[in-house]
Coordinates of C-alpha atoms in Angstrom, one line a residue:
Chain E
M1 CA 55.0 13.3 -25.3
K2 CA 54.5 16.5 -23.3
V3 CA 51.3 16.0 -21.3
A4 CA 49.7 18.8 -19.2
V5 CA 47.3 17.7 -16.5
C6 CA 45.1 20.2 -14.8
I7 CA 43.9 19.3 -11.3
K8 CA 41.6 21.1 -8.8
Q9 CA 41.6 21.1 -5.1
V10 CA 38.1 20.8 -3.7
L11 CA 36.5 20.3 -0.3
T12 CA 36.9 16.8 1.1
K13 CA 34.2 14.5 0.0
D14 CA 31.1 14.5 2.2
S15 CA 32.6 16.9 4.6
P16 CA 30.1 19.2 6.2
F17 CA 30.2 22.8 5.1
S18 CA 28.6 26.2 5.9
L19 CA 27.9 29.0 3.5
D20 CA 29.7 32.4 3.6
K21 CA 27.9 35.6 4.4
P22 CA 26.9 36.7 0.9
A23 CA 26.0 33.0 0.3
L24 CA 28.1 32.9 -2.8
W25 CA 30.6 30.2 -1.6
I26 CA 31.3 28.0 1.4
N27 CA 33.4 29.1 4.4
D28 CA 36.8 27.7 3.3
N29 CA 38.1 27.9 6.9
D30 CA 35.6 25.3 8.1
V31 CA 36.5 22.5 5.7
S32 CA 39.5 20.3 4.7
F33 CA 40.5 19.9 1.1
E34 CA 41.6 17.2 -1.2
V35 CA 42.3 16.6 -4.9
N36 CA 39.1 16.5 -7.0
E37 CA 38.5 12.8 -7.5
A38 CA 37.9 12.9 -11.3
D39 CA 41.3 14.6 -11.7
T40 CA 43.1 11.7 -10.1
Y41 CA 42.1 9.6 -13.2
A42 CA 43.4 12.3 -15.5
L43 CA 46.8 12.4 -13.7
E44 CA 47.1 8.6 -13.7
E45 CA 46.3 8.5 -17.5
G46 CA 49.0 11.1 -18.1
V47 CA 51.6 9.3 -16.0
K48 CA 50.8 6.0 -17.7
I49 CA 51.4 7.6 -21.1
I50 CA 54.8 9.0 -20.3
E51 CA 55.8 5.8 -18.6
A52 CA 55.1 4.0 -21.9
Q53 CA 56.4 6.6 -24.3
G54 CA 58.7 8.9 -22.4
G55 CA 58.1 12.6 -22.1
E56 CA 56.9 14.7 -19.1
V57 CA 53.7 15.4 -17.2
V58 CA 53.3 19.0 -16.2
L59 CA 50.8 19.4 -13.4
I60 CA 48.8 22.6 -13.2
S61 CA 46.5 23.8 -10.5
L62 CA 44.8 27.2 -10.1
G63 CA 43.9 28.5 -6.7
P64 CA 45.2 29.9 -3.4
D65 CA 48.4 28.8 -1.7
R66 CA 46.8 25.7 -0.2
V67 CA 46.6 24.0 -3.7
V68 CA 50.3 23.4 -3.5
G69 CA 49.3 20.4 -1.3
V70 CA 47.6 18.6 -4.3
L71 CA 50.5 19.5 -6.6
K72 CA 53.0 17.9 -4.2
D73 CA 50.8 14.8 -4.0
G74 CA 50.6 14.7 -7.8
L75 CA 54.4 15.0 -8.1
A76 CA 54.7 12.0 -5.7
K77 CA 52.4 10.1 -8.0
G78 CA 54.6 10.5 -11.0
A79 CA 54.1 14.0 -12.5
S80 CA 57.4 15.6 -13.6
R81 CA 57.0 19.2 -12.5
A82 CA 54.2 21.5 -11.4
I83 CA 52.8 25.0 -11.9
H84 CA 50.8 26.8 -9.3
V85 CA 48.7 29.6 -10.8
K86 CA 48.0 31.7 -7.8
M87 CA 44.4 33.0 -7.5
E88 CA 42.4 33.7 -4.4
D89 CA 38.9 33.5 -5.7
A90 CA 38.9 31.3 -8.8
N91 CA 35.5 29.9 -7.9
S92 CA 33.9 33.2 -8.5
I93 CA 34.9 33.3 -12.1
Q94 CA 32.6 31.8 -14.7
P95 CA 33.9 28.8 -16.7
A96 CA 34.6 30.6 -20.0
A97 CA 36.8 33.3 -18.4
L98 CA 38.6 30.8 -16.3
A99 CA 39.4 28.8 -19.4
D100 CA 41.0 31.9 -20.9
L101 CA 43.2 32.4 -17.8
L102 CA 44.3 28.7 -17.9
A103 CA 44.8 28.8 -21.7
D104 CA 47.3 31.6 -21.3
V105 CA 49.4 29.4 -19.0
L106 CA 49.1 26.3 -21.2
K107 CA 49.9 28.1 -24.4
E108 CA 53.3 28.9 -22.9
E109 CA 53.9 25.2 -22.2
A110 CA 52.6 24.1 -25.6
P111 CA 51.8 20.5 -24.6
D112 CA 50.9 17.8 -27.0
L113 CA 48.0 16.7 -24.8
V114 CA 46.0 18.3 -22.1
L115 CA 44.1 16.1 -19.6
L116 CA 41.4 17.1 -17.1
G117 CA 38.9 15.3 -15.0
M118 CA 35.3 15.5 -16.3
Q119 CA 33.8 17.5 -13.5
S120 CA 34.7 19.1 -10.2
D121 CA 33.0 17.9 -7.0
D122 CA 32.4 21.5 -5.9
R123 CA 31.0 23.7 -8.7
G124 CA 30.5 20.7 -11.0
N125 CA 30.3 22.7 -14.2
G126 CA 32.2 20.1 -16.2
Q127 CA 33.1 22.7 -18.8
M128 CA 36.8 23.2 -18.6
A129 CA 37.9 20.6 -21.2
P130 CA 35.8 21.9 -24.1
N131 CA 36.3 25.6 -23.1
L132 CA 40.0 25.2 -22.8
A133 CA 40.2 23.5 -26.2
R134 CA 38.4 26.4 -27.8
A135 CA 40.6 29.0 -26.0
M136 CA 43.7 27.1 -27.2
G137 CA 42.4 26.4 -30.7
L138 CA 42.6 22.7 -30.2
A139 CA 40.3 19.7 -30.8
H140 CA 38.7 18.1 -27.7
A141 CA 36.8 15.0 -26.6
T142 CA 35.2 14.4 -23.2
L143 CA 33.8 11.4 -21.3
V144 CA 37.0 9.6 -22.5
T145 CA 37.3 6.0 -21.2
E146 CA 40.4 4.8 -23.1
V147 CA 43.4 6.6 -24.6
L148 CA 45.8 4.8 -27.0
P149 CA 48.6 7.0 -28.5
G150 CA 49.2 6.6 -32.2
D151 CA 51.0 8.4 -35.0
G152 CA 50.1 12.1 -34.7
E153 CA 46.7 11.2 -33.2
L154 CA 45.1 9.3 -30.4
S155 CA 42.7 6.4 -30.6
L156 CA 40.0 7.0 -28.0
K157 CA 37.0 5.3 -26.5
R158 CA 34.3 7.5 -25.0
E159 CA 31.2 6.9 -23.1
W160 CA 27.7 7.7 -24.5
E161 CA 24.4 7.2 -22.8
G162 CA 22.7 3.8 -22.4
G163 CA 26.0 2.0 -21.9
Q164 CA 27.3 2.7 -25.4
F165 CA 30.9 3.6 -26.2
E166 CA 32.2 5.3 -29.3
E167 CA 35.6 4.4 -30.8
M168 CA 37.1 7.5 -32.4
A169 CA 40.4 9.1 -33.3
I170 CA 41.5 12.6 -32.5
S171 CA 44.4 14.6 -33.9
L172 CA 47.2 15.9 -31.7
P173 CA 47.5 18.3 -29.9
C174 CA 44.2 18.1 -28.2
V175 CA 42.4 18.4 -24.9
L176 CA 40.6 15.4 -23.2
G177 CA 38.1 15.3 -20.4
I178 CA 38.8 12.0 -18.7
Q179 CA 35.9 10.0 -17.4
S180 CA 36.3 8.5 -13.9
G181 CA 36.9 4.8 -13.9
I182 CA 39.3 4.8 -16.9
N183 CA 42.2 3.4 -14.8
R184 CA 43.1 2.6 -11.2
P185 CA 44.8 5.7 -9.8
R186 CA 48.0 4.8 -7.9
Y187 CA 48.8 5.7 -4.4
A188 CA 52.0 7.7 -3.8
S189 CA 54.9 5.3 -2.9
M190 CA 57.6 6.2 -0.4
K191 CA 60.0 6.4 -3.4
G192 CA 57.6 8.7 -5.2
M193 CA 57.3 11.0 -2.2
M194 CA 61.1 11.2 -1.9
A195 CA 61.5 11.9 -5.6
A196 CA 58.8 14.6 -5.4
K197 CA 61.0 16.6 -3.0
K198 CA 63.4 17.3 -5.8
K199 CA 60.7 18.2 -8.3
K200 CA 60.0 21.9 -9.1
I201 CA 56.8 23.7 -8.3
E202 CA 56.8 27.0 -10.3
S203 CA 54.5 29.6 -8.9
L204 CA 53.0 32.3 -11.1
V205 CA 50.5 35.1 -10.9
P206 CA 48.2 35.5 -13.9
P207 CA 48.4 38.9 -15.5
D208 CA 45.4 41.0 -14.4
T209 CA 43.9 41.3 -17.9
G210 CA 40.4 41.8 -16.5
Q211 CA 39.4 38.6 -18.0
G212 CA 38.2 37.3 -14.7
S213 CA 35.7 40.1 -14.3
D214 CA 33.9 39.4 -17.6
T215 CA 31.0 37.3 -16.4
G216 CA 29.7 36.7 -19.9
G217 CA 26.3 37.8 -18.6
V218 CA 26.2 35.1 -16.0
S219 CA 26.2 36.1 -12.3
L220 CA 25.7 33.9 -9.3
Q221 CA 23.0 35.3 -7.0
R222 CA 23.2 32.9 -4.0
I223 CA 23.9 29.3 -2.9
Y224 CA 21.6 27.6 -0.5
V225 CA 21.0 24.2 1.0
P226 CA 17.7 22.9 -0.2
V227 CA 15.0 21.7 2.1
K228 CA 13.6 18.2 1.8
T229 CA 11.2 17.7 -1.1
K230 CA 9.7 14.5 0.2
S231 CA 8.3 14.3 3.7
G232 CA 10.1 11.2 4.7
K233 CA 10.9 10.0 8.2
V234 CA 14.3 10.7 9.6
V235 CA 15.6 8.2 12.2
D236 CA 18.8 8.0 14.1
G237 CA 20.7 4.9 13.0
N238 CA 22.3 4.4 16.4
D239 CA 18.9 4.2 18.1
S240 CA 17.3 0.7 18.2
A241 CA 14.0 2.4 17.2
A242 CA 15.6 2.9 13.7
V243 CA 15.4 -0.9 13.0
V244 CA 11.8 -1.0 14.1
E245 CA 10.9 2.0 11.9
V246 CA 12.6 0.4 8.9
M247 CA 11.0 -3.0 9.6
N248 CA 7.6 -1.3 9.7
Q249 CA 8.3 0.3 6.4
L250 CA 9.5 -2.9 4.8
N251 CA 6.4 -4.8 6.1
E252 CA 4.2 -2.2 4.6
V253 CA 5.9 -2.2 1.3
L254 CA 6.6 -5.9 0.9
A255 CA 3.9 -7.4 3.3
L256 CA 6.8 -9.5 4.7
R257 CA 4.8 -11.4 7.3
S258 CA 2.1 -12.5 4.8
V259 CA 4.7 -14.1 2.5
Chain X
M1 CA 9.5 39.8 -21.5
S2 CA 9.0 37.8 -24.6
K3 CA 12.1 36.4 -26.4
S4 CA 13.0 34.0 -29.1
I5 CA 14.3 30.6 -28.0
F6 CA 16.2 28.0 -29.9
V7 CA 16.0 24.4 -28.6
I8 CA 18.8 22.2 -30.1
A9 CA 17.2 18.8 -30.1
E10 CA 19.1 15.6 -30.1
L11 CA 18.4 12.4 -32.0
S12 CA 18.3 9.1 -30.1
G13 CA 17.7 6.0 -32.1
E14 CA 14.8 6.6 -34.4
G15 CA 13.3 9.5 -32.4
L16 CA 14.2 12.5 -30.3
H17 CA 16.1 12.3 -27.0
P18 CA 13.5 12.3 -24.2
G19 CA 15.4 15.2 -22.6
S20 CA 14.9 17.2 -25.8
L21 CA 11.1 16.9 -25.5
E22 CA 11.4 18.0 -21.8
V23 CA 13.3 21.1 -22.9
I24 CA 10.8 21.9 -25.6
A25 CA 8.1 21.8 -22.9
L26 CA 10.1 24.0 -20.7
A27 CA 10.8 26.5 -23.6
G28 CA 7.1 26.6 -24.3
A29 CA 6.3 27.5 -20.7
L30 CA 8.7 30.4 -20.9
E31 CA 6.3 32.0 -23.4
P32 CA 8.8 32.9 -26.1
S33 CA 8.0 35.2 -29.0
K34 CA 9.1 32.3 -31.2
L35 CA 10.3 28.8 -30.4
T36 CA 12.5 27.2 -33.0
V37 CA 13.7 23.6 -32.7
V38 CA 17.0 22.9 -34.4
V39 CA 17.9 19.4 -35.4
L40 CA 21.3 18.2 -36.9
G41 CA 21.9 15.1 -38.8
D42 CA 22.8 13.3 -42.1
Q43 CA 19.3 12.8 -43.4
L44 CA 16.5 14.0 -41.2
A45 CA 13.6 12.8 -43.3
D46 CA 10.3 13.8 -41.6
I47 CA 11.7 14.7 -38.2
E48 CA 9.2 17.6 -38.1
D49 CA 6.4 15.0 -37.8
Q50 CA 7.8 14.2 -34.3
L51 CA 7.6 17.9 -33.4
K52 CA 3.8 18.5 -33.9
Y53 CA 3.3 20.4 -30.7
S54 CA 1.6 23.7 -30.1
A55 CA 4.7 25.1 -28.4
V56 CA 6.9 24.6 -31.5
D57 CA 6.7 27.5 -34.1
S58 CA 9.3 26.2 -36.5
V59 CA 12.0 23.7 -37.2
I60 CA 15.4 24.2 -38.7
K61 CA 17.0 21.2 -40.2
V62 CA 20.7 21.2 -40.6
E63 CA 21.6 18.3 -42.9
H64 CA 25.1 17.2 -44.0
P65 CA 26.9 13.9 -44.5
C66 CA 29.5 15.0 -41.9
L67 CA 26.6 15.2 -39.3
Q68 CA 25.9 11.5 -39.6
H69 CA 27.9 10.9 -36.5
Y70 CA 28.2 13.5 -33.8
S71 CA 31.5 15.5 -33.5
A72 CA 32.1 18.7 -31.6
D73 CA 33.9 20.3 -34.6
A74 CA 31.0 19.6 -37.0
Y75 CA 28.4 20.7 -34.5
L76 CA 30.1 23.9 -33.7
A77 CA 30.9 24.7 -37.4
S78 CA 27.2 24.2 -38.1
L79 CA 25.6 25.9 -35.1
M80 CA 27.8 29.0 -34.8
P81 CA 26.8 30.7 -38.2
L82 CA 23.2 29.6 -37.6
I83 CA 23.0 31.3 -34.2
N84 CA 24.9 34.3 -35.6
E85 CA 22.3 34.7 -38.3
W86 CA 19.1 34.1 -36.3
Q87 CA 20.3 35.7 -33.0
P88 CA 18.0 33.8 -30.6
E89 CA 18.0 35.3 -27.1
L90 CA 18.2 31.9 -25.4
V91 CA 19.6 28.5 -26.6
L92 CA 18.3 25.7 -24.6
L93 CA 19.3 22.0 -24.8
A94 CA 19.1 18.9 -22.7
H95 CA 22.2 18.3 -20.5
S96 CA 22.9 15.0 -22.3
Y97 CA 26.3 13.4 -22.7
Q98 CA 26.5 15.0 -26.2
A99 CA 25.6 18.4 -24.8
R100 CA 28.3 18.1 -22.1
D101 CA 30.8 17.6 -24.9
Y102 CA 29.9 20.6 -27.1
A103 CA 27.5 23.1 -25.4
P104 CA 30.2 24.7 -23.2
A105 CA 32.4 25.2 -26.3
L106 CA 29.4 26.7 -28.2
A107 CA 28.7 29.2 -25.5
Y108 CA 32.4 30.0 -25.2
E109 CA 32.5 30.9 -28.9
F110 CA 29.9 33.6 -28.2
G111 CA 31.8 35.0 -25.3
K112 CA 29.4 33.3 -22.8
S113 CA 29.5 30.7 -20.1
L114 CA 27.0 27.9 -20.4
V115 CA 24.8 27.5 -17.3
G116 CA 24.8 23.7 -17.4
D117 CA 22.6 21.0 -15.8
A118 CA 19.9 23.4 -14.8
V119 CA 17.0 22.2 -12.7
R120 CA 14.9 25.4 -13.0
V121 CA 14.7 28.1 -15.6
E122 CA 12.4 31.1 -15.3
N123 CA 11.8 34.2 -17.3
G124 CA 12.7 37.3 -15.2
S125 CA 12.1 40.9 -16.3
D126 CA 15.6 41.5 -17.7
A127 CA 17.3 38.2 -17.2
W128 CA 16.8 34.4 -17.1
L129 CA 16.8 33.0 -13.6
V130 CA 18.5 29.7 -13.6
E131 CA 19.1 27.2 -10.8
R132 CA 21.6 24.3 -10.8
Q133 CA 23.1 22.0 -8.3
M134 CA 26.5 22.4 -6.7
F135 CA 28.6 20.3 -4.3
Q136 CA 27.2 17.1 -5.9
G137 CA 23.6 18.0 -5.2
R138 CA 24.2 19.1 -1.6
A139 CA 23.5 22.8 -2.5
L140 CA 21.6 24.7 -5.1
A141 CA 23.0 27.8 -6.9
E142 CA 20.8 30.6 -8.4
Y143 CA 22.1 32.5 -11.3
R144 CA 20.9 35.5 -13.3
V145 CA 21.7 35.1 -16.9
K146 CA 21.5 38.4 -18.7
A147 CA 19.4 38.4 -21.9
D148 CA 22.1 40.4 -23.6
G149 CA 22.9 38.7 -26.9
T150 CA 22.4 34.9 -26.8
A151 CA 22.3 33.1 -23.4
F152 CA 23.1 29.3 -23.2
V153 CA 21.5 27.0 -20.7
S154 CA 21.4 23.2 -20.6
V155 CA 18.7 21.4 -18.6
Q156 CA 19.1 18.3 -16.4
P157 CA 17.1 15.4 -17.9
G158 CA 14.1 14.7 -15.7
A159 CA 14.0 18.2 -14.3
Y160 CA 11.0 19.0 -16.4
S161 CA 8.3 16.8 -17.9
G162 CA 7.6 16.4 -21.6
Q163 CA 4.2 14.9 -20.8
H164 CA 2.2 18.0 -21.0
L165 CA 3.2 19.1 -24.5
V166 CA 0.0 19.7 -26.5
P167 CA -0.1 17.8 -29.8
V168 CA -1.4 19.5 -32.9
S169 CA -2.3 18.0 -36.3
A170 CA 0.0 20.0 -38.5
A171 CA 3.8 19.8 -38.5
P172 CA 5.7 23.0 -37.9
A173 CA 7.2 25.0 -40.7
V174 CA 10.6 23.7 -41.8
T175 CA 13.6 25.7 -42.9
Q176 CA 16.6 23.9 -44.3
Y177 CA 20.0 25.3 -43.3
G178 CA 23.1 24.3 -45.2
A179 CA 26.1 23.5 -43.0
D180 CA 29.3 24.8 -44.4
L181 CA 31.4 21.7 -43.7
A182 CA 32.8 21.0 -47.2
D183 CA 33.7 17.3 -47.2
G184 CA 34.8 17.4 -43.6
E185 CA 38.5 17.6 -44.0
A186 CA 38.7 20.3 -41.3
L187 CA 37.2 18.0 -38.7
R188 CA 39.9 17.0 -36.1
T189 CA 38.1 13.9 -34.8
R190 CA 37.1 10.8 -36.7
H191 CA 34.3 8.4 -35.8
I192 CA 35.2 4.8 -36.0
G193 CA 32.3 2.9 -34.5
L194 CA 29.9 2.4 -31.7
V195 CA 30.2 -0.5 -29.3
G196 CA 27.6 -1.8 -26.9
P197 CA 27.8 -2.2 -23.1
S198 CA 31.2 -3.6 -22.2
D199 CA 30.0 -6.1 -19.7
K200 CA 26.7 -7.9 -19.4
L201 CA 23.9 -5.9 -18.0
V202 CA 22.3 -7.3 -14.8
N203 CA 18.6 -6.9 -15.4
L204 CA 17.6 -4.4 -12.8
T205 CA 14.6 -2.9 -14.5
D206 CA 12.3 -5.8 -13.5
A207 CA 13.6 -6.1 -9.9
K208 CA 10.9 -5.4 -7.3
V209 CA 13.5 -4.8 -4.5
I210 CA 17.0 -3.3 -5.1
V211 CA 19.7 -2.9 -2.5
A212 CA 22.2 -0.5 -3.9
V213 CA 25.6 0.3 -2.4
G214 CA 27.7 3.4 -2.7
R215 CA 31.1 4.6 -1.7
G216 CA 30.1 4.2 1.9
I217 CA 30.5 0.5 1.6
K218 CA 34.2 1.3 1.8
A219 CA 35.7 -2.1 0.6
P220 CA 34.7 -4.9 -1.7
E221 CA 34.8 -7.4 1.2
N222 CA 31.9 -5.5 2.8
L223 CA 29.6 -6.2 -0.1
V224 CA 28.6 -9.5 1.5
L225 CA 26.7 -7.5 4.1
A226 CA 24.6 -5.8 1.5
Q227 CA 24.1 -9.1 -0.3
R228 CA 22.7 -10.6 2.9
L229 CA 20.2 -7.8 3.2
A230 CA 19.2 -8.3 -0.5
D231 CA 18.8 -12.0 0.1
C232 CA 16.6 -11.4 3.1
L233 CA 14.3 -9.3 0.9
G234 CA 14.5 -11.4 -2.3
G235 CA 16.2 -8.4 -3.9
T236 CA 19.0 -7.7 -6.3
L237 CA 22.3 -6.0 -5.5
A238 CA 23.2 -2.9 -7.5
A239 CA 25.7 0.0 -7.1
S240 CA 26.4 3.6 -7.8
R241 CA 29.1 4.7 -10.2
P242 CA 32.1 5.0 -7.8
V243 CA 31.7 1.4 -6.6
C244 CA 31.8 0.2 -10.3
D245 CA 34.7 2.6 -11.1
E246 CA 36.6 1.0 -8.3
G247 CA 36.0 -2.4 -9.8
W248 CA 34.2 -3.7 -6.7
M249 CA 31.1 -4.4 -8.8
P250 CA 30.7 -4.7 -12.6
H251 CA 29.4 -1.7 -14.5
G252 CA 26.5 -3.9 -15.6
C253 CA 24.8 -3.4 -12.3
Q254 CA 25.3 0.4 -12.1
I255 CA 22.3 2.7 -11.5
G256 CA 22.2 6.3 -12.7
S257 CA 22.7 8.4 -15.8
S258 CA 25.5 6.3 -17.1
G259 CA 23.9 3.1 -16.0
Q260 CA 20.4 1.8 -15.7
T261 CA 17.2 3.6 -14.7
V262 CA 15.0 1.6 -12.3
S263 CA 11.7 1.9 -10.6
P264 CA 11.4 -0.9 -8.0
K265 CA 8.8 -1.1 -5.2
L266 CA 11.6 -0.8 -2.7
Y267 CA 15.0 0.8 -3.1
I268 CA 17.5 0.6 -0.2
A269 CA 20.5 2.9 -0.6
L270 CA 23.5 2.0 1.5
G271 CA 26.2 4.6 1.8
I272 CA 25.0 6.4 -1.3
S273 CA 25.2 10.2 -1.0
G274 CA 22.9 10.7 -3.9
A275 CA 24.6 12.8 -6.6
A276 CA 22.2 14.0 -9.3
Q277 CA 23.6 11.4 -11.7
H278 CA 22.6 8.6 -9.4
L279 CA 19.2 10.1 -8.4
V280 CA 18.1 10.4 -12.0
G281 CA 18.3 6.6 -12.2
M282 CA 16.3 5.6 -9.1
K283 CA 14.0 8.4 -8.1
G284 CA 11.1 6.5 -9.7
A285 CA 11.2 3.9 -6.9
S286 CA 8.0 3.7 -4.9
T287 CA 9.7 3.5 -1.5
I288 CA 13.2 4.7 -0.8
V289 CA 15.1 3.7 2.4
A290 CA 18.5 5.4 2.7
V291 CA 21.3 4.8 5.2
N292 CA 24.0 7.3 5.3
K293 CA 26.3 8.9 7.9
D294 CA 25.9 12.4 6.5
P295 CA 22.6 14.0 7.6
N296 CA 22.9 16.4 4.6
A297 CA 23.3 13.7 2.0
P298 CA 21.1 14.6 -1.0
I299 CA 19.6 11.1 -1.1
F300 CA 17.7 11.9 2.1
K301 CA 15.8 14.6 0.3
I302 CA 13.9 11.9 -1.6
A303 CA 14.0 9.1 1.0
D304 CA 10.8 7.8 2.6
V305 CA 12.9 6.7 5.5
A306 CA 16.2 8.4 6.2
V307 CA 18.5 6.4 8.5
V308 CA 21.2 8.8 9.7
G309 CA 24.0 6.6 10.9
D310 CA 26.7 4.0 10.2
L311 CA 25.6 1.4 7.8
F312 CA 28.0 -1.1 9.4
E313 CA 26.1 -0.8 12.7
F314 CA 22.6 -0.5 11.3
V315 CA 22.5 -3.1 8.5
P316 CA 23.6 -6.1 10.6
K317 CA 20.8 -5.3 13.1
L318 CA 18.3 -5.0 10.3
V319 CA 19.4 -8.3 8.8
E320 CA 19.1 -10.0 12.1
E321 CA 15.6 -8.7 12.6
L322 CA 14.6 -9.8 9.1
E323 CA 16.0 -13.3 9.6
L324 CA 14.2 -13.5 12.9
A325 CA 10.9 -12.4 11.2
K326 CA 11.3 -15.1 8.6
K327 CA 11.9 -17.8 11.2
Q328 CA 8.7 -16.7 12.9
V329 CA 6.8 -17.1 9.7
V330 CA 8.2 -20.6 9.2
T331 CA 7.4 -21.8 12.8
A332 CA 4.0 -20.1 13.0

């Protein structure tokens, strides 16, 4: 099976950030980057499928030159080859237009299966799987927690609210949004890292079709860091007064000493 | 600016998804020229009786055997011609799991991007002003969504209250809309069945004290520290999603949108940054104490006491103090 896995590079989890001058994005120079966590599950699922059935995993990432880092890492974890779609400001493009750009690349590859993580840790739109499916004319399912390849279709489990799961089948080719926790993503082995050096990373520039400038009526005005909504006390955990403060709070809530 | 609004309501068990009522309340507050609630299903019986609110002008029922179980294909095939025909200026829906699956694709089909998981929607002079979270709740983003054709916005459950809807005695006018799904042979997905929670739920809803751990606990062997704190307080140990995904704790003790919703007297969050999906499950706690290294962690925005620091330094000191306090009670 030919599996395409789309991964995104995002700022490192919990790393502090500052906003850029028009307050439309963060200052990229201030932060370090890593692969979007949800996408690691999509990659692992793709690699597991080709290990069981044969085929290849084509890894795709869209962004500036630095995203080559997450492609190399993915190749070391078992992807077969990679495509870097060069774009400087992909984060300024609204999800529907971004799906069109990515669909153009994917149509050339004509994969049997496209896997993505459910949501990015930066913009968090969580729209790429359904949008990409429509742009490619394929079926989709999201929040997927189990994938079992069958004959011309896949058996899936997906998560619904309230702890419920749906068992379903989907015809191939299709696009899946993979829910985190579906598998245990592997670490890159030394052997994997050595093998990755021989694997190809193709670099391409999307044709300037003007798709990116079509905002579909949606325009970002500003990003800001919200102020506290509850007037709680802030204490420094390294200060011994912090324990006293929390003890006072606990005593008040639980009336500890009267127990 | 007065505009027509569609709310696509979702069924949940016998009734409506609570998020759908919240969205109806929000839609009413936007003072639309007409508010129409759309419901899809196999047999919708008297669903309009659950929509007897002053805000609701009319109900469109889309009934078809293929809509007995949700599928993105059947929902899109039903909703696209309906929206084309009625041309609402805004389509609003709850940002439920179901909406996450099809709402982006629905907007895409109209050449639009969904603005999803909104926490605020306002009626501007020539655009909808919509706010949503970014960077896992650490920042907010403001959008203008032009009222040019149909705009699509999904709303975070809990962002608005459905409590203030004004009940009326008469059910709203109902229109039946026939979905063009034939016998469903064009659908590319097939529903097989629903299964319940995969592992036993730990009963957290009755717990008075919950100590919850997040990614900041770093390794499963560190859970013993959190358990000691829980024991001191007679509390129950719970976790955020990443901890359960790692397999360090079972999904049955997960708090948040994909786990349980709790409202204990005391909630102690250790190493939980507070993504929206977690906060929705615990913001009803009476008192929230949060320990986190990151001073900008979103959990601090709703904490009564925000301890900025290393939980591995702070929690042992707190446990020691609590154990000492207990001894004093015994010897007193």
